[in-house]
Amino acid sequence: MAARRSRIPTTKYPVERFTLDNGLRVVLTPDRSAPVIGVAVVYDVGIRSEPEGRTGFAHLFEHLMFQGSENLEKLAHFRHVQGAGGTFNGSTHLDYTDYFETLPSNALERALFLEADRMRGPRLTEENLRNQVDVVKEEIRVNVLNRPYGGFPWLTLPPVLFDTFPNAHDGYGSFVDLESATVADAADFFRRYYASGNAVLAVGGDIDVAEATTLIERHFGDVPARPAPQRPDFTEPDLTEERRTSYTDKLAPLPAVAGAWRVPDPITDFAAYLPYVVLAEVLTDGDASRLVERLVQRDRAVTSLGGYVGFMGDPFDVRDPTALLLQAHLPPSGDVDKVLRTVDEELDRLATDGLAEGELARTQARMATHLLRDTDAVLGRTLQMAVLEQQRGEPGLLNDLPRLVGEVTDEQVRAAAATLRPERRASIEVIAGGHQ
């Protein structure tokens, strides 16, 4: 039976790339349709790069980058961006840390000055460090310790699936490690990872390329050159037998379970990786998807279900090793063993019988819509191009992703499903300890 091909629209966002003498890689993507710009700086350091005994340090350092810099006192960054009518933030991921602003286009030079100033050096003082350790600890209390299902499964499943410290440790960090951090640790982390040769600057939106290039050279050209550090190899062997564990969550009203399987290398084996990204959506995206239809609607074995590739939910901003995850919440008397058995049944059925007429095309159309929507706003586009440059040296891949998703075949999805065997799965069960 010939597969029905959906017509996937494409984008043609322009891309200009160059590298400054100090090693800073620059990506420009002009779009004059609205007087708005997005500015993003991505540093090639994330949770996986943290040294043992310093869990949570990548995220703690992200906070320190907002506490003043070479020429600016504390809170000046906030004031200058918001005073120009802009917004800003930063975030820490497994394989990178980003800092970004959306601003009216007449504030381009202001944004470039602010980012270049902290690339030269943040204000690393004892007062700033102790203050931000307290802020991060409070964030952990709010987001993990005092929240039902806190850290499930992005913090709780990696130590089941992985054995090495970079892949398995808690990226939010332990209070002991956070409290023992020193200003010298922070200075060393900055010197090692926040080097111009280890960073990407992306500017998108209402810019003139020649003018933006001149401004970037003016503000970033004299940032001292430091090379990118040697990046460790984070690979580790796949599982050869099933791993399962459980814990009681005192705040959780209902039981839950999550499972993960390793997938091919997203950077070096992208063609083999992409079918798993599509498979996760075939299984869980929408009421007509396989597992929602079976587990939620027919069997009523779970109350909600999700599936995705990458522990933080974005399949196109992560390096190897990573995984396809499925997670579900169960009713009060739910049977986790039965849910996992049913998942195995449905994977076998998909691998054996293939997809229904139109099932793949419908999924690909939805995925393309999400990809196009996520990059429609100038900051989303600029950020993703920065990460694609950082990890692949290929920011223009953003334009190709909807088409590449649409070219995945039934046979590739079936073959991916066939590899998700129980003996390759790590799973974690949340035992409900809260009031229902």
Short mmCIF file of C-alpha atoms in Angstrom, two decimals:
data_model
loop_
_atom_site.label_atom_id
_atom_site.label_comp_id
_atom_site.label_asym_id
_atom_site.label_seq_id
_atom_site.Cartn_x
_atom_site.Cartn_y
_atom_site.Cartn_z
CA MET A 1 0.00 0.00 0.00
CA ALA A 2 1.49 3.35 -1.01
CA ALA A 3 1.92 5.68 1.94
CA ARG A 4 -0.12 8.86 1.74
CA ARG A 5 2.24 11.83 1.70
CA SER A 6 1.18 14.99 3.42
CA ARG A 7 2.27 18.26 1.86
CA ILE A 8 4.42 19.89 4.50
CA PRO A 9 4.99 23.65 4.16
CA THR A 10 8.56 24.89 4.45
CA THR A 11 10.14 28.06 5.77
CA LYS A 12 12.93 29.98 4.06
CA TYR A 13 14.32 32.05 6.89
CA PRO A 14 17.67 33.49 5.71
CA VAL A 15 20.84 32.55 7.57
CA GLU A 16 24.16 34.42 7.67
CA ARG A 17 27.06 32.86 9.61
CA PHE A 18 30.52 34.12 10.50
CA THR A 19 33.10 33.73 13.26
CA LEU A 20 34.93 36.54 15.06
CA ASP A 21 38.69 36.39 15.56
CA ASN A 22 38.14 35.43 19.22
CA GLY A 23 36.22 32.30 18.17
CA LEU A 24 32.67 33.58 18.82
CA ARG A 25 30.32 32.05 16.26
CA VAL A 26 27.60 34.40 15.00
CA VAL A 27 24.28 33.60 13.28
CA LEU A 28 22.08 36.32 11.76
CA THR A 29 18.54 35.66 10.52
CA PRO A 30 16.95 38.89 9.28
CA ASP A 31 13.17 39.30 9.06
CA ARG A 32 11.94 42.86 8.48
CA SER A 33 8.23 42.03 8.89
CA ALA A 34 7.95 43.60 12.38
CA PRO A 35 10.18 46.04 14.32
CA VAL A 36 11.28 43.37 16.80
CA ILE A 37 14.58 41.57 17.39
CA GLY A 38 15.60 38.45 19.26
CA VAL A 39 19.10 38.12 20.70
CA ALA A 40 20.39 34.81 22.07
CA VAL A 41 23.75 33.73 23.45
CA VAL A 42 24.27 29.99 23.90
CA TYR A 43 27.22 28.62 25.85
CA ASP A 44 28.28 25.03 25.27
CA VAL A 45 27.94 23.99 28.89
CA GLY A 46 25.03 22.34 30.64
CA ILE A 47 24.04 19.93 33.35
CA ARG A 48 26.16 17.11 31.91
CA SER A 49 29.34 19.21 32.24
CA GLU A 50 29.10 19.69 36.00
CA PRO A 51 31.98 18.22 38.01
CA GLU A 52 31.24 15.63 40.70
CA GLY A 53 30.57 17.29 44.03
CA ARG A 54 29.14 20.32 42.25
CA THR A 55 25.67 19.14 41.19
CA GLY A 56 23.44 22.03 40.22
CA PHE A 57 26.38 24.27 39.35
CA ALA A 58 25.43 24.96 35.70
CA HIS A 59 22.04 26.26 36.81
CA LEU A 60 23.52 28.18 39.76
CA PHE A 61 25.96 29.85 37.38
CA GLU A 62 23.12 30.84 35.06
CA HIS A 63 21.68 32.78 38.03
CA LEU A 64 25.06 34.42 38.72
CA MET A 65 25.18 35.76 35.15
CA PHE A 66 22.30 38.10 36.06
CA GLN A 67 23.99 39.58 39.14
CA GLY A 68 25.96 42.35 37.47
CA SER A 69 28.93 42.30 35.12
CA GLU A 70 32.17 44.10 34.29
CA ASN A 71 30.59 47.55 33.81
CA LEU A 72 27.10 47.05 35.21
CA GLU A 73 25.90 46.82 38.78
CA LYS A 74 23.38 44.28 40.06
CA LEU A 75 19.91 44.58 38.43
CA ALA A 76 21.23 46.87 35.68
CA HIS A 77 20.64 44.17 33.03
CA PHE A 78 16.99 43.95 34.09
CA ARG A 79 16.58 47.71 34.07
CA HIS A 80 18.20 48.29 30.66
CA VAL A 81 16.19 45.57 28.89
CA GLN A 82 12.84 46.37 30.50
CA GLY A 83 13.47 50.10 30.12
CA ALA A 84 13.70 49.59 26.37
CA GLY A 85 10.39 47.69 26.35
CA GLY A 86 12.02 44.26 26.19
CA THR A 87 11.91 40.94 28.01
CA PHE A 88 14.77 38.61 28.94
CA ASN A 89 15.58 35.30 30.58
CA GLY A 90 18.03 32.42 30.67
CA SER A 91 17.74 28.65 31.05
CA THR A 92 19.94 25.65 31.75
CA HIS A 93 19.70 22.45 29.69
CA LEU A 94 21.56 19.15 29.56
CA ASP A 95 23.98 20.33 26.85
CA TYR A 96 23.86 24.14 26.86
CA THR A 97 22.90 27.27 28.77
CA ASP A 98 21.15 30.13 27.01
CA TYR A 99 20.57 33.84 27.68
CA PHE A 100 18.13 35.80 25.55
CA GLU A 101 16.21 39.02 24.99
CA THR A 102 13.31 40.19 22.86
CA LEU A 103 13.45 43.92 22.19
CA PRO A 104 12.23 46.64 19.83
CA SER A 105 14.72 46.72 16.95
CA ASN A 106 16.05 50.17 17.90
CA ALA A 107 17.51 48.57 21.07
CA LEU A 108 19.82 46.14 19.20
CA GLU A 109 23.03 47.84 20.32
CA ARG A 110 21.85 47.90 23.92
CA ALA A 111 21.28 44.13 23.89
CA LEU A 112 24.66 43.47 22.28
CA PHE A 113 26.44 45.65 24.86
CA LEU A 114 24.70 43.83 27.74
CA GLU A 115 25.57 40.34 26.48
CA ALA A 116 29.15 41.26 25.58
CA ASP A 117 29.68 42.84 28.99
CA ARG A 118 28.76 39.71 30.88
CA MET A 119 30.67 37.52 28.41
CA ARG A 120 33.78 39.46 29.54
CA GLY A 121 32.97 38.68 33.14
CA PRO A 122 30.06 38.54 35.59
CA ARG A 123 30.40 39.97 39.11
CA LEU A 124 31.38 36.90 41.08
CA THR A 125 31.25 38.01 44.71
CA GLU A 126 30.64 36.10 47.92
CA GLU A 127 27.45 38.11 48.50
CA ASN A 128 26.09 37.33 45.02
CA LEU A 129 26.99 33.64 45.34
CA ARG A 130 25.35 33.14 48.76
CA ASN A 131 22.28 35.07 47.65
CA GLN A 132 21.84 32.98 44.49
CA VAL A 133 22.46 29.69 46.31
CA ASP A 134 19.47 30.61 48.48
CA VAL A 135 17.41 31.53 45.41
CA VAL A 136 18.19 28.19 43.71
CA LYS A 137 17.41 26.25 46.90
CA GLU A 138 14.02 27.97 47.04
CA GLU A 139 13.43 27.11 43.38
CA ILE A 140 14.13 23.45 44.18
CA ARG A 141 11.72 23.57 47.13
CA VAL A 142 8.99 25.05 44.93
CA ASN A 143 9.53 22.95 41.78
CA VAL A 144 10.62 19.60 43.24
CA LEU A 145 10.43 19.07 46.99
CA ASN A 146 7.05 20.64 47.73
CA ARG A 147 5.25 19.78 44.50
CA PRO A 148 3.40 16.56 43.66
CA TYR A 149 5.48 14.56 41.14
CA GLY A 150 8.34 17.05 41.55
CA GLY A 151 11.21 16.11 39.25
CA PHE A 152 9.19 13.26 37.69
CA PRO A 153 10.51 11.94 35.43
CA TRP A 154 13.25 14.32 34.24
CA LEU A 155 15.23 14.09 37.50
CA THR A 156 14.09 10.69 38.76
CA LEU A 157 14.46 8.53 35.63
CA PRO A 158 18.03 9.34 34.42
CA PRO A 159 19.68 7.58 37.40
CA VAL A 160 17.71 4.43 36.52
CA LEU A 161 18.61 4.53 32.82
CA PHE A 162 22.21 5.75 33.14
CA ASP A 163 25.24 4.78 35.22
CA THR A 164 27.73 7.61 34.69
CA PHE A 165 27.71 10.79 36.76
CA PRO A 166 27.24 13.25 33.86
CA ASN A 167 24.08 11.49 32.64
CA ALA A 168 22.61 10.24 35.91
CA HIS A 169 23.04 13.02 38.47
CA ASP A 170 20.45 15.53 39.67
CA GLY A 171 20.82 18.65 37.53
CA TYR A 172 19.05 20.84 40.07
CA GLY A 173 21.69 19.87 42.60
CA SER A 174 21.82 18.79 46.20
CA PHE A 175 21.68 21.42 48.92
CA VAL A 176 25.02 20.14 50.25
CA ASP A 177 26.75 20.66 46.90
CA LEU A 178 25.14 24.05 46.33
CA GLU A 179 26.07 25.30 49.81
CA SER A 180 29.69 24.20 49.39
CA ALA A 181 30.16 26.16 46.15
CA THR A 182 32.84 28.87 46.34
CA VAL A 183 33.60 32.04 44.39
CA ALA A 184 36.79 30.30 43.19
CA ASP A 185 34.63 27.45 41.81
CA ALA A 186 32.48 30.00 39.98
CA ALA A 187 35.51 31.82 38.57
CA ASP A 188 36.97 28.53 37.33
CA PHE A 189 33.65 27.49 35.77
CA PHE A 190 33.44 30.84 33.98
CA ARG A 191 37.03 30.69 32.76
CA ARG A 192 36.62 27.15 31.46
CA TYR A 193 33.17 27.21 29.86
CA TYR A 194 32.12 30.83 29.29
CA ALA A 195 34.80 31.36 26.66
CA SER A 196 34.12 33.21 23.41
CA GLY A 197 35.25 30.09 21.57
CA ASN A 198 32.62 28.08 23.42
CA ALA A 199 29.67 30.38 22.61
CA VAL A 200 27.23 31.24 19.83
CA LEU A 201 25.54 34.63 19.38
CA ALA A 202 22.36 34.67 17.29
CA VAL A 203 20.42 37.80 16.29
CA GLY A 204 17.12 37.58 14.45
CA GLY A 205 14.34 39.86 13.28
CA ASP A 206 14.37 43.44 12.09
CA ILE A 207 18.08 43.89 11.42
CA ASP A 208 20.24 45.11 8.58
CA VAL A 209 22.94 42.45 8.19
CA ALA A 210 25.80 44.88 7.48
CA GLU A 211 24.86 47.17 10.36
CA ALA A 212 24.35 44.28 12.78
CA THR A 213 27.71 42.79 11.78
CA THR A 214 29.45 46.12 12.49
CA LEU A 215 27.76 46.40 15.91
CA ILE A 216 28.61 42.81 16.82
CA GLU A 217 32.27 43.32 15.89
CA ARG A 218 32.33 46.55 17.89
CA HIS A 219 30.94 45.01 21.08
CA PHE A 220 32.18 41.41 20.98
CA GLY A 221 35.37 41.76 18.95
CA ASP A 222 37.48 42.69 21.97
CA VAL A 223 36.10 40.00 24.29
CA PRO A 224 39.31 38.14 25.25
CA ALA A 225 39.83 35.01 23.16
CA ARG A 226 39.65 31.76 25.09
CA PRO A 227 39.26 28.45 23.25
CA ALA A 228 36.44 25.98 23.82
CA PRO A 229 37.37 23.32 26.37
CA GLN A 230 37.67 19.70 25.34
CA ARG A 231 34.16 18.31 25.59
CA PRO A 232 34.01 14.96 27.41
CA ASP A 233 32.52 11.90 25.77
CA PHE A 234 29.24 11.25 27.59
CA THR A 235 28.38 7.99 25.82
CA GLU A 236 27.70 4.85 27.82
CA PRO A 237 26.45 1.35 26.94
CA ASP A 238 22.77 0.64 26.32
CA LEU A 239 20.81 -1.52 28.76
CA THR A 240 20.80 -5.27 28.24
CA GLU A 241 18.16 -6.04 30.86
CA GLU A 242 15.15 -4.17 32.18
CA ARG A 243 15.61 -1.81 35.12
CA ARG A 244 12.77 -0.80 37.41
CA THR A 245 12.55 1.16 40.58
CA SER A 246 9.92 2.99 42.61
CA TYR A 247 9.61 5.64 45.29
CA THR A 248 6.84 7.09 47.42
CA ASP A 249 5.84 10.68 46.76
CA LYS A 250 4.16 11.98 49.90
CA LEU A 251 2.37 14.70 47.93
CA ALA A 252 1.24 12.66 44.92
CA PRO A 253 -2.51 11.91 44.92
CA LEU A 254 -2.30 9.25 42.19
CA PRO A 255 0.26 6.62 41.13
CA ALA A 256 2.38 7.30 38.06
CA VAL A 257 4.93 5.52 35.90
CA ALA A 258 7.51 6.54 33.32
CA GLY A 259 9.64 4.43 31.01
CA ALA A 260 12.61 5.32 28.83
CA TRP A 261 14.51 3.63 26.01
CA ARG A 262 17.79 4.81 24.52
CA VAL A 263 17.61 6.12 20.94
CA PRO A 264 20.25 6.70 18.22
CA ASP A 265 22.67 9.62 18.44
CA PRO A 266 20.70 12.79 17.52
CA ILE A 267 23.77 14.52 16.06
CA THR A 268 25.82 11.85 14.26
CA ASP A 269 22.93 9.56 13.29
CA PHE A 270 20.10 12.04 12.70
CA ALA A 271 18.45 9.97 9.96
CA ALA A 272 18.08 7.02 12.35
CA TYR A 273 17.07 9.28 15.26
CA LEU A 274 14.23 11.14 13.52
CA PRO A 275 11.84 8.14 13.27
CA TYR A 276 11.87 7.89 17.09
CA VAL A 277 10.78 11.52 17.34
CA VAL A 278 7.87 10.72 15.01
CA LEU A 279 7.13 7.45 16.84
CA ALA A 280 6.70 9.26 20.19
CA GLU A 281 4.00 11.39 18.57
CA VAL A 282 2.33 8.44 16.81
CA LEU A 283 2.03 6.78 20.21
CA THR A 284 0.81 9.69 22.33
CA ASP A 285 -0.13 12.87 20.45
CA GLY A 286 -3.88 13.44 20.51
CA ASP A 287 -6.96 11.36 21.24
CA ALA A 288 -6.53 9.31 18.08
CA SER A 289 -2.97 8.25 18.95
CA ARG A 290 -2.25 4.61 19.72
CA LEU A 291 -1.59 4.65 23.44
CA VAL A 292 -4.15 7.33 24.30
CA GLU A 293 -6.84 5.43 22.43
CA ARG A 294 -5.91 2.13 24.12
CA LEU A 295 -4.83 3.08 27.66
CA VAL A 296 -6.94 6.17 28.34
CA GLN A 297 -10.11 5.64 26.33
CA ARG A 298 -10.55 1.88 25.94
CA ASP A 299 -8.89 0.27 28.96
CA ARG A 300 -9.16 3.29 31.30
CA ALA A 301 -5.87 2.06 32.76
CA VAL A 302 -4.37 5.56 32.93
CA THR A 303 -5.86 9.02 33.35
CA SER A 304 -3.24 10.90 31.30
CA LEU A 305 -0.36 9.99 29.05
CA GLY A 306 2.55 11.69 27.33
CA GLY A 307 5.46 10.70 25.13
CA TYR A 308 8.49 12.61 23.84
CA VAL A 309 12.18 12.33 23.02
CA GLY A 310 14.66 14.05 25.33
CA PHE A 311 14.37 14.35 29.10
CA MET A 312 13.51 18.03 28.80
CA GLY A 313 11.05 17.43 25.98
CA ASP A 314 12.85 19.04 23.04
CA PRO A 315 14.25 16.48 20.58
CA PHE A 316 16.30 18.99 18.58
CA ASP A 317 18.46 20.55 21.28
CA VAL A 318 20.14 17.53 22.84
CA ARG A 319 23.21 15.39 22.27
CA ASP A 320 23.75 11.68 22.85
CA PRO A 321 22.88 9.83 25.01
CA THR A 322 19.19 10.56 25.10
CA ALA A 323 15.95 8.59 25.22
CA LEU A 324 12.34 8.22 24.18
CA LEU A 325 10.12 8.61 27.24
CA LEU A 326 6.55 7.58 27.98
CA GLN A 327 4.85 8.72 31.19
CA ALA A 328 1.39 8.16 32.59
CA HIS A 329 -0.71 8.90 35.67
CA LEU A 330 -2.97 6.08 36.87
CA PRO A 331 -6.27 5.98 38.73
CA PRO A 332 -6.07 5.23 42.50
CA SER A 333 -6.17 1.45 42.04
CA GLY A 334 -4.09 1.49 38.85
CA ASP A 335 -1.86 -1.45 37.93
CA VAL A 336 1.58 -0.29 36.77
CA ASP A 337 2.61 -3.78 35.60
CA LYS A 338 -0.46 -3.98 33.41
CA VAL A 339 0.20 -0.53 31.92
CA LEU A 340 3.76 -1.51 30.99
CA ARG A 341 2.54 -4.82 29.51
CA THR A 342 -0.03 -2.96 27.41
CA VAL A 343 2.63 -0.55 26.14
CA ASP A 344 4.72 -3.57 25.09
CA GLU A 345 1.69 -5.09 23.34
CA GLU A 346 0.98 -1.90 21.41
CA LEU A 347 4.63 -1.52 20.40
CA ASP A 348 4.64 -5.12 19.16
CA ARG A 349 1.42 -4.53 17.26
CA LEU A 350 2.82 -1.41 15.62
CA ALA A 351 6.09 -3.16 14.71
CA THR A 352 4.23 -6.18 13.28
CA ASP A 353 1.17 -4.66 11.61
CA GLY A 354 2.41 -1.17 10.74
CA LEU A 355 0.42 2.03 10.75
CA ALA A 356 -3.19 2.57 9.75
CA GLU A 357 -4.13 4.46 6.60
CA GLY A 358 -3.44 8.17 7.16
CA GLU A 359 -2.06 7.67 10.68
CA LEU A 360 1.49 8.76 9.83
CA ALA A 361 0.45 11.66 7.58
CA ARG A 362 -1.86 13.03 10.30
CA THR A 363 0.93 12.85 12.88
CA GLN A 364 3.47 14.48 10.57
CA ALA A 365 1.09 17.33 9.77
CA ARG A 366 0.61 18.03 13.47
CA MET A 367 4.34 17.90 14.12
CA ALA A 368 5.04 20.29 11.24
CA THR A 369 2.43 22.68 12.61
CA HIS A 370 4.12 22.67 16.03
CA LEU A 371 7.57 23.21 14.49
CA LEU A 372 6.32 26.10 12.36
CA ARG A 373 4.49 27.69 15.28
CA ASP A 374 7.49 27.42 17.60
CA THR A 375 9.72 29.29 15.15
CA ASP A 376 7.14 31.84 13.99
CA ALA A 377 8.03 34.27 16.79
CA VAL A 378 11.43 35.83 16.25
CA LEU A 379 12.93 34.78 19.60
CA GLY A 380 11.93 31.11 19.17
CA ARG A 381 13.56 31.11 15.75
CA THR A 382 16.71 32.89 16.96
CA LEU A 383 17.16 30.61 19.96
CA GLN A 384 16.73 27.43 17.96
CA MET A 385 19.16 28.59 15.30
CA ALA A 386 21.70 29.38 18.02
CA VAL A 387 21.41 25.84 19.45
CA LEU A 388 21.52 24.22 16.00
CA GLU A 389 24.75 26.15 15.34
CA GLN A 390 26.16 25.23 18.76
CA GLN A 391 25.51 21.49 18.42
CA ARG A 392 25.58 20.91 14.65
CA GLY A 393 27.10 23.94 12.94
CA GLU A 394 23.89 23.94 10.90
CA PRO A 395 21.41 26.69 11.90
CA GLY A 396 19.60 26.42 8.55
CA LEU A 397 18.38 22.95 9.58
CA LEU A 398 15.51 24.85 11.21
CA ASN A 399 14.05 25.43 7.73
CA ASP A 400 14.32 21.73 6.85
CA LEU A 401 12.89 20.13 10.01
CA PRO A 402 9.20 20.12 8.96
CA ARG A 403 10.10 18.55 5.60
CA LEU A 404 12.46 15.98 7.16
CA VAL A 405 9.76 14.97 9.67
CA GLY A 406 7.38 14.56 6.71
CA GLU A 407 9.82 12.27 4.90
CA VAL A 408 9.95 9.66 7.68
CA THR A 409 8.33 6.46 6.34
CA ASP A 410 5.96 3.90 7.82
CA GLU A 411 8.75 1.35 7.64
CA GLN A 412 11.13 3.54 9.65
CA VAL A 413 8.52 4.08 12.38
CA ARG A 414 7.81 0.34 12.53
CA ALA A 415 11.52 -0.45 12.77
CA ALA A 416 11.92 2.09 15.59
CA ALA A 417 8.98 0.59 17.49
CA ALA A 418 10.54 -2.87 17.18
CA THR A 419 13.61 -1.73 19.14
CA LEU A 420 11.62 -0.57 22.20
CA ARG A 421 11.87 -3.91 23.96
CA PRO A 422 11.27 -4.46 27.69
CA GLU A 423 14.91 -5.54 28.21
CA ARG A 424 16.07 -2.11 26.99
CA ARG A 425 13.66 -0.17 29.19
CA ALA A 426 14.28 1.72 32.42
CA SER A 427 11.14 2.61 34.35
CA ILE A 428 10.26 4.40 37.54
CA GLU A 429 7.03 4.10 39.49
CA VAL A 430 5.63 6.81 41.72
CA ILE A 431 3.71 5.35 44.66
CA ALA A 432 1.05 7.81 45.73
CA GLY A 433 1.48 8.91 49.33
CA GLY A 434 -0.74 11.97 49.21
CA HIS A 435 -4.45 12.45 49.85
CA GLN A 436 -6.78 11.63 47.00
#
